[in-house]
């Protein structure tokens, strides 16, 4: 499909194309497509741009990652599809571990995601096959599988597009959680320590930039961050956008 650049949903249609290609390749599950659609709807309400609130959350996340002892990024099909290059760059600059952690786990998809990340020069990838040798307490054996060196023993986990049950179970293990989720009302967003309410494709390059600044000591340390307040502000932005659109609609 060729999307004309002038199309008002150009960026969004390009992402859809990526997502459907990844479904054909077996990197994304069918449920992953539905999750992407839910994200699109919230992105529309958000105005499809990074808000000041998201920028604050990104800065706080950069600091938390740089100060962590064993930080891990939890990778599912959607993010391996959308931001493979950035996952690898993040793993190098923090540095942090990459762990494949799938809601619909199959050996075939684990391997496909691993190969996709290796194409972008990922070196070590945890959570594949027998490496997913531990279980997160409270989850069934397929959904709870994690790697001992990775998520199981981590102190900070970054979970882009995570399911609420798993995020809550990780919280019970006393992990600190950084979520990237366009829905400020999801259970994942509500239970995370830092929720970045923004599209993962916009967040990852900005997060990498902030980490570089933090490493070069160009940013303030011990940033104060209140997740509940930040989520409330993100909801307000969506409400404001909707009421502006309603006004315009009424004037037609
Ligand atoms: P929860 O289980 O946390 O209550 P949920 O059941 O509504 O949430 P899931 O399908 O479990 O949603 O998780 C996917 C989440 O990822 C959704 O909240 C969706 O809005 C979000 N999402 C989808 N695509 C993106 C994206 N590109 N960037 C950021 N978030 C996204
Ligand atoms: Mg869910």
mmCIF file of C-alpha atoms and ligand atoms in Angstrom:
data_model
loop_
_atom_site.group_PDB
_atom_site.id
_atom_site.type_symbol
_atom_site.label_atom_id
_atom_site.label_comp_id
_atom_site.label_asym_id
_atom_site.label_seq_id
_atom_site.Cartn_x
_atom_site.Cartn_y
_atom_site.Cartn_z
ATOM 1 C CA UNK A 1 0.000 0.000 0.000
ATOM 2 C CA UNK A 2 1.312 3.480 -0.813
ATOM 3 C CA UNK A 3 0.105 6.108 1.666
ATOM 4 C CA UNK A 4 0.163 9.671 0.287
ATOM 5 C CA UNK A 5 2.112 12.004 2.593
ATOM 6 C CA UNK A 6 -0.741 14.484 2.483
ATOM 7 C CA UNK A 7 -3.089 12.024 4.175
ATOM 8 C CA UNK A 8 -4.183 13.435 7.578
ATOM 9 C CA UNK A 9 -3.483 10.065 9.219
ATOM 10 C CA UNK A 10 -0.181 9.510 7.372
ATOM 11 C CA UNK A 11 1.986 8.583 10.395
ATOM 12 C CA UNK A 12 -0.719 6.413 11.877
ATOM 13 C CA UNK A 13 -1.238 4.554 8.575
ATOM 14 C CA UNK A 14 2.497 3.900 8.264
ATOM 15 C CA UNK A 15 2.476 2.331 11.721
ATOM 16 C CA UNK A 16 -0.508 0.186 10.732
ATOM 17 C CA UNK A 17 1.410 -1.020 7.715
ATOM 18 C CA UNK A 18 4.352 -1.990 9.942
ATOM 19 C CA UNK A 19 2.033 -3.776 12.340
ATOM 20 C CA UNK A 20 0.288 -5.798 9.607
ATOM 21 C CA UNK A 21 3.664 -6.736 8.059
ATOM 22 C CA UNK A 22 4.819 -7.956 11.493
ATOM 23 C CA UNK A 23 1.635 -10.013 11.839
ATOM 24 C CA UNK A 24 2.390 -11.702 8.514
ATOM 25 C CA UNK A 25 5.955 -12.392 9.678
ATOM 26 C CA UNK A 26 4.687 -13.886 12.939
ATOM 27 C CA UNK A 27 6.349 -11.266 15.184
ATOM 28 C CA UNK A 28 2.999 -9.878 16.406
ATOM 29 C CA UNK A 29 -0.014 -11.877 17.573
ATOM 30 C CA UNK A 30 -3.551 -11.143 16.408
ATOM 31 C CA UNK A 31 -4.320 -9.811 19.887
ATOM 32 C CA UNK A 32 -1.353 -7.456 19.435
ATOM 33 C CA UNK A 33 -3.209 -5.822 16.551
ATOM 34 C CA UNK A 34 -6.216 -5.217 18.788
ATOM 35 C CA UNK A 35 -3.955 -3.705 21.458
ATOM 36 C CA UNK A 36 -2.466 -1.393 18.829
ATOM 37 C CA UNK A 37 -5.971 -0.266 17.852
ATOM 38 C CA UNK A 38 -6.817 0.606 21.439
ATOM 39 C CA UNK A 39 -3.608 2.616 21.586
ATOM 40 C CA UNK A 40 -4.502 4.472 18.361
ATOM 41 C CA UNK A 41 -7.792 5.636 19.851
ATOM 42 C CA UNK A 42 -6.103 7.076 22.934
ATOM 43 C CA UNK A 43 -3.397 8.660 20.770
ATOM 44 C CA UNK A 44 -6.140 10.427 18.817
ATOM 45 C CA UNK A 45 -7.576 11.886 22.034
ATOM 46 C CA UNK A 46 -4.083 12.906 23.112
ATOM 47 C CA UNK A 47 -3.577 14.898 19.893
ATOM 48 C CA UNK A 48 -0.931 12.475 18.543
ATOM 49 C CA UNK A 49 1.956 14.373 20.107
ATOM 50 C CA UNK A 50 4.169 14.190 23.176
ATOM 51 C CA UNK A 51 2.696 16.308 25.955
ATOM 52 C CA UNK A 52 4.587 18.227 28.663
ATOM 53 C CA UNK A 53 3.397 15.588 31.129
ATOM 54 C CA UNK A 54 4.885 12.792 29.006
ATOM 55 C CA UNK A 55 8.152 14.741 28.777
ATOM 56 C CA UNK A 56 8.269 15.007 32.585
ATOM 57 C CA UNK A 57 7.669 11.251 32.893
ATOM 58 C CA UNK A 58 10.392 10.532 30.303
ATOM 59 C CA UNK A 59 12.917 12.601 32.300
ATOM 60 C CA UNK A 60 12.007 10.809 35.539
ATOM 61 C CA UNK A 61 12.249 7.440 33.756
ATOM 62 C CA UNK A 62 15.714 8.301 32.403
ATOM 63 C CA UNK A 63 16.930 9.027 35.926
ATOM 64 C CA UNK A 64 15.353 5.873 37.391
ATOM 65 C CA UNK A 65 16.923 3.691 34.683
ATOM 66 C CA UNK A 66 20.376 5.238 35.074
ATOM 67 C CA UNK A 67 20.304 4.709 38.848
ATOM 68 C CA UNK A 68 19.011 1.105 38.717
ATOM 69 C CA UNK A 69 21.179 -1.891 39.645
ATOM 70 C CA UNK A 70 19.647 -4.423 37.264
ATOM 71 C CA UNK A 71 17.288 -2.665 34.837
ATOM 72 C CA UNK A 72 15.466 -4.705 32.195
ATOM 73 C CA UNK A 73 13.259 -3.879 29.232
ATOM 74 C CA UNK A 74 10.400 -6.308 28.726
ATOM 75 C CA UNK A 75 9.905 -6.829 24.991
ATOM 76 C CA UNK A 76 6.712 -8.050 23.340
ATOM 77 C CA UNK A 77 5.751 -8.428 19.672
ATOM 78 C CA UNK A 78 4.369 -4.907 19.283
ATOM 79 C CA UNK A 79 7.465 -3.092 20.459
ATOM 80 C CA UNK A 80 9.859 -5.461 18.694
ATOM 81 C CA UNK A 81 7.911 -4.525 15.580
ATOM 82 C CA UNK A 82 7.698 -0.765 16.117
ATOM 83 C CA UNK A 83 10.980 0.218 17.813
ATOM 84 C CA UNK A 84 13.614 -2.558 17.399
ATOM 85 C CA UNK A 85 16.498 -0.155 16.756
ATOM 86 C CA UNK A 86 15.674 1.932 19.832
ATOM 87 C CA UNK A 87 15.385 -1.149 22.089
ATOM 88 C CA UNK A 88 18.944 -2.117 21.155
ATOM 89 C CA UNK A 89 20.256 1.444 21.552
ATOM 90 C CA UNK A 90 18.599 1.731 24.972
ATOM 91 C CA UNK A 91 20.172 -1.573 26.044
ATOM 92 C CA UNK A 92 23.608 -0.217 25.155
ATOM 93 C CA UNK A 93 23.465 3.259 26.630
ATOM 94 C CA UNK A 94 21.834 2.602 30.043
ATOM 95 C CA UNK A 95 23.018 -0.293 29.874
ATOM 96 C CA UNK A 96 20.065 -2.635 30.471
ATOM 97 C CA UNK A 97 19.050 -6.179 29.674
ATOM 98 C CA UNK A 98 16.605 -7.124 26.939
ATOM 99 C CA UNK A 99 14.089 -9.817 27.850
ATOM 100 C CA UNK A 100 11.422 -11.245 25.578
ATOM 101 C CA UNK A 101 8.237 -11.490 27.619
ATOM 102 C CA UNK A 102 5.118 -12.486 25.708
ATOM 103 C CA UNK A 103 1.499 -12.574 26.777
ATOM 104 C CA UNK A 104 0.766 -15.187 24.097
ATOM 105 C CA UNK A 105 4.035 -17.057 24.394
ATOM 106 C CA UNK A 106 5.029 -19.532 21.692
ATOM 107 C CA UNK A 107 8.527 -20.785 20.978
ATOM 108 C CA UNK A 108 8.130 -19.770 17.358
ATOM 109 C CA UNK A 109 7.331 -16.149 18.189
ATOM 110 C CA UNK A 110 10.136 -15.952 20.785
ATOM 111 C CA UNK A 111 12.604 -16.953 18.080
ATOM 112 C CA UNK A 112 11.150 -14.581 15.482
ATOM 113 C CA UNK A 113 11.403 -11.636 17.874
ATOM 114 C CA UNK A 114 14.936 -12.635 18.861
ATOM 115 C CA UNK A 115 15.977 -12.761 15.197
ATOM 116 C CA UNK A 116 14.368 -9.370 14.521
ATOM 117 C CA UNK A 117 16.311 -7.780 17.393
ATOM 118 C CA UNK A 118 19.534 -9.476 16.299
ATOM 119 C CA UNK A 119 19.089 -7.888 12.887
ATOM 120 C CA UNK A 120 19.457 -4.583 14.765
ATOM 121 C CA UNK A 121 22.609 -5.939 16.474
ATOM 122 C CA UNK A 122 21.194 -6.943 19.847
ATOM 123 C CA UNK A 123 23.823 -9.054 21.575
ATOM 124 C CA UNK A 124 22.218 -10.789 24.520
ATOM 125 C CA UNK A 125 18.512 -11.540 24.598
ATOM 126 C CA UNK A 126 16.959 -13.134 27.668
ATOM 127 C CA UNK A 127 13.649 -14.937 28.072
ATOM 128 C CA UNK A 128 13.947 -17.333 25.120
ATOM 129 C CA UNK A 129 13.294 -21.076 25.562
ATOM 130 C CA UNK A 130 14.780 -22.570 28.728
ATOM 131 C CA UNK A 131 16.158 -19.196 29.792
ATOM 132 C CA UNK A 132 12.625 -18.246 30.924
ATOM 133 C CA UNK A 133 13.229 -20.479 33.931
ATOM 134 C CA UNK A 134 11.386 -18.647 36.732
ATOM 135 C CA UNK A 135 7.739 -17.799 37.351
ATOM 136 C CA UNK A 136 6.319 -14.500 38.571
ATOM 137 C CA UNK A 137 4.270 -15.477 41.650
ATOM 138 C CA UNK A 138 0.521 -15.251 41.070
ATOM 139 C CA UNK A 139 0.581 -15.776 37.297
ATOM 140 C CA UNK A 140 -0.013 -19.001 35.364
ATOM 141 C CA UNK A 141 3.021 -20.811 34.006
ATOM 142 C CA UNK A 142 2.862 -19.486 30.439
ATOM 143 C CA UNK A 143 2.155 -15.844 31.272
ATOM 144 C CA UNK A 144 4.446 -15.741 34.261
ATOM 145 C CA UNK A 145 7.641 -17.134 32.689
ATOM 146 C CA UNK A 146 10.674 -14.914 33.169
ATOM 147 C CA UNK A 147 14.439 -15.169 33.154
ATOM 148 C CA UNK A 148 16.323 -15.462 36.459
ATOM 149 C CA UNK A 149 19.043 -13.002 35.420
ATOM 150 C CA UNK A 150 16.506 -10.677 33.870
ATOM 151 C CA UNK A 151 13.077 -9.627 35.100
ATOM 152 C CA UNK A 152 13.081 -12.048 38.044
ATOM 153 C CA UNK A 153 16.077 -10.427 39.726
ATOM 154 C CA UNK A 154 15.603 -6.915 38.322
ATOM 155 C CA UNK A 155 14.968 -3.816 40.418
ATOM 156 C CA UNK A 156 13.549 -1.647 37.619
ATOM 157 C CA UNK A 157 11.524 -2.978 34.693
ATOM 158 C CA UNK A 158 10.402 -0.932 31.754
ATOM 159 C CA UNK A 159 7.174 -2.342 30.353
ATOM 160 C CA UNK A 160 5.925 -0.788 27.155
ATOM 161 C CA UNK A 161 2.356 -1.965 26.408
ATOM 162 C CA UNK A 162 2.077 -4.371 29.317
ATOM 163 C CA UNK A 163 -1.004 -6.224 30.501
ATOM 164 C CA UNK A 164 -2.391 -5.100 33.857
ATOM 165 C CA UNK A 165 -2.281 -8.525 35.542
ATOM 166 C CA UNK A 166 1.394 -8.884 34.862
ATOM 167 C CA UNK A 167 2.237 -5.320 35.821
ATOM 168 C CA UNK A 168 0.423 -5.803 39.141
ATOM 169 C CA UNK A 169 2.219 -9.105 39.758
ATOM 170 C CA UNK A 170 5.582 -7.413 39.128
ATOM 171 C CA UNK A 171 4.620 -4.628 41.521
ATOM 172 C CA UNK A 172 3.863 -7.275 44.190
ATOM 173 C CA UNK A 173 7.449 -8.509 43.692
ATOM 174 C CA UNK A 174 8.475 -4.966 44.694
ATOM 175 C CA UNK A 175 9.913 -4.060 41.333
ATOM 176 C CA UNK A 176 9.862 -0.461 40.270
ATOM 177 C CA UNK A 177 7.900 -0.162 37.062
ATOM 178 C CA UNK A 178 8.157 2.268 34.185
ATOM 179 C CA UNK A 179 5.171 1.872 31.856
ATOM 180 C CA UNK A 180 4.705 3.304 28.388
ATOM 181 C CA UNK A 181 0.980 3.247 27.781
ATOM 182 C CA UNK A 182 -1.322 5.541 25.821
ATOM 183 C CA UNK A 183 -4.239 4.701 28.105
ATOM 184 C CA UNK A 184 -3.834 6.646 31.374
ATOM 185 C CA UNK A 185 -6.644 4.573 32.901
ATOM 186 C CA UNK A 186 -5.285 1.072 32.239
ATOM 187 C CA UNK A 187 -4.381 -1.045 35.258
ATOM 188 C CA UNK A 188 -0.763 -0.984 34.102
ATOM 189 C CA UNK A 189 -0.750 2.837 34.007
ATOM 190 C CA UNK A 190 -2.342 3.046 37.439
ATOM 191 C CA UNK A 191 0.041 0.645 39.167
ATOM 192 C CA UNK A 192 3.329 1.798 37.614
ATOM 193 C CA UNK A 193 5.769 4.063 39.456
ATOM 194 C CA UNK A 194 6.253 6.121 36.304
ATOM 195 C CA UNK A 195 3.760 6.012 33.436
ATOM 196 C CA UNK A 196 4.697 7.677 30.178
ATOM 197 C CA UNK A 197 1.355 8.392 28.515
ATOM 198 C CA UNK A 198 2.508 8.598 24.924
ATOM 199 C CA UNK A 199 3.072 6.489 21.833
ATOM 200 C CA UNK A 200 6.058 4.168 22.202
ATOM 201 C CA UNK A 201 7.343 5.310 18.777
ATOM 202 C CA UNK A 202 7.630 8.895 20.049
ATOM 203 C CA UNK A 203 8.839 7.930 23.525
ATOM 204 C CA UNK A 204 11.830 5.746 22.732
ATOM 205 C CA UNK A 205 13.966 8.304 20.820
ATOM 206 C CA UNK A 206 13.204 10.933 23.496
ATOM 207 C CA UNK A 207 14.042 8.554 26.317
ATOM 208 C CA UNK A 208 17.379 7.763 24.673
ATOM 209 C CA UNK A 209 18.131 11.496 24.394
ATOM 210 C CA UNK A 210 17.293 12.105 28.067
ATOM 211 C CA UNK A 211 19.491 9.207 29.155
ATOM 212 C CA UNK A 212 22.390 10.641 27.161
ATOM 213 C CA UNK A 213 21.842 14.026 28.843
ATOM 214 C CA UNK A 214 21.678 12.376 32.263
ATOM 215 C CA UNK A 215 24.932 10.516 31.591
ATOM 216 C CA UNK A 216 26.625 13.736 30.524
ATOM 217 C CA UNK A 217 25.294 15.301 33.744
ATOM 218 C CA UNK A 218 23.373 17.840 31.737
ATOM 219 C CA UNK A 219 20.140 17.325 33.656
ATOM 220 C CA UNK A 220 18.903 17.820 37.139
ATOM 221 C CA UNK A 221 19.070 14.843 39.522
ATOM 222 C CA UNK A 222 16.483 13.666 42.075
ATOM 223 C CA UNK A 223 13.568 14.869 40.004
ATOM 224 C CA UNK A 224 10.297 14.879 41.855
ATOM 225 C CA UNK A 225 7.649 12.852 40.130
ATOM 226 C CA UNK A 226 4.064 12.161 41.152
ATOM 227 C CA UNK A 227 2.560 9.498 38.897
ATOM 228 C CA UNK A 228 -1.043 10.026 39.991
ATOM 229 C CA UNK A 229 -0.809 13.738 39.334
ATOM 230 C CA UNK A 230 0.817 13.133 35.961
ATOM 231 C CA UNK A 231 -1.931 10.671 34.951
ATOM 232 C CA UNK A 232 -4.618 13.159 36.000
ATOM 233 C CA UNK A 233 -3.022 15.850 33.813
ATOM 234 C CA UNK A 234 -2.907 13.472 30.840
ATOM 235 C CA UNK A 235 -6.616 12.726 31.289
ATOM 236 C CA UNK A 236 -7.288 16.480 31.439
ATOM 237 C CA UNK A 237 -5.447 17.000 28.126
ATOM 238 C CA UNK A 238 -7.636 14.358 26.482
ATOM 239 C CA UNK A 239 -10.793 15.957 27.949
ATOM 240 C CA UNK A 240 -9.725 19.386 26.736
ATOM 241 C CA UNK A 241 -9.013 18.121 23.217
ATOM 242 C CA UNK A 242 -12.412 16.428 23.127
ATOM 243 C CA UNK A 243 -14.259 19.534 24.280
ATOM 244 C CA UNK A 244 -12.402 21.704 21.729
ATOM 245 C CA UNK A 245 -13.387 19.291 18.995
ATOM 246 C CA UNK A 246 -16.945 19.307 20.294
ATOM 247 C CA UNK A 247 -17.017 23.125 20.073
ATOM 248 C CA UNK A 248 -15.753 23.021 16.487
ATOM 249 C CA UNK A 249 -18.271 20.307 15.688
ATOM 250 C CA UNK A 250 -21.125 22.414 17.077
ATOM 251 C CA UNK A 251 -20.047 25.384 14.955
ATOM 252 C CA UNK A 252 -20.325 23.417 11.710
HETATM 253 P P1 LIG B 1 -4.621 -3.243 31.391
HETATM 254 O O1 LIG B 1 -4.485 -4.724 31.197
HETATM 255 O O2 LIG B 1 -3.363 -2.568 31.835
HETATM 256 O O3 LIG B 1 -5.810 -2.819 32.185
HETATM 257 P P2 LIG B 1 -5.742 -3.128 28.734
HETATM 258 O O4 LIG B 1 -6.307 -4.484 28.985
HETATM 259 O O5 LIG B 1 -6.662 -2.002 28.382
HETATM 260 O O6 LIG B 1 -4.829 -2.643 29.911
HETATM 261 P P3 LIG B 1 -3.718 -4.376 27.129
HETATM 262 O O7 LIG B 1 -4.139 -4.907 25.809
HETATM 263 O O8 LIG B 1 -3.537 -5.315 28.256
HETATM 264 O O9 LIG B 1 -4.703 -3.191 27.526
HETATM 265 O O10 LIG B 1 -2.361 -3.541 26.967
HETATM 266 C C1 LIG B 1 -2.045 -2.783 25.833
HETATM 267 C C2 LIG B 1 -1.963 -1.304 26.202
HETATM 268 O O11 LIG B 1 -1.025 -0.711 25.325
HETATM 269 C C3 LIG B 1 -3.270 -0.528 26.004
HETATM 270 O O12 LIG B 1 -3.516 0.290 27.128
HETATM 271 C C4 LIG B 1 -3.015 0.379 24.786
HETATM 272 O O13 LIG B 1 -3.650 1.636 24.913
HETATM 273 C C5 LIG B 1 -1.518 0.529 24.847
HETATM 274 N N1 LIG B 1 -0.863 0.764 23.527
HETATM 275 C C6 LIG B 1 -1.116 0.176 22.341
HETATM 276 N N2 LIG B 1 -0.300 0.630 21.380
HETATM 277 C C7 LIG B 1 0.528 1.533 21.965
HETATM 278 C C8 LIG B 1 1.618 2.330 21.501
HETATM 279 N N3 LIG B 1 2.015 2.310 20.235
HETATM 280 N N4 LIG B 1 2.240 3.126 22.408
HETATM 281 C C9 LIG B 1 1.857 3.163 23.709
HETATM 282 N N5 LIG B 1 0.833 2.428 24.202
HETATM 283 C C10 LIG B 1 0.173 1.627 23.354
HETATM 284 MG MG1 LIG B 2 -5.046 -6.109 29.728
#
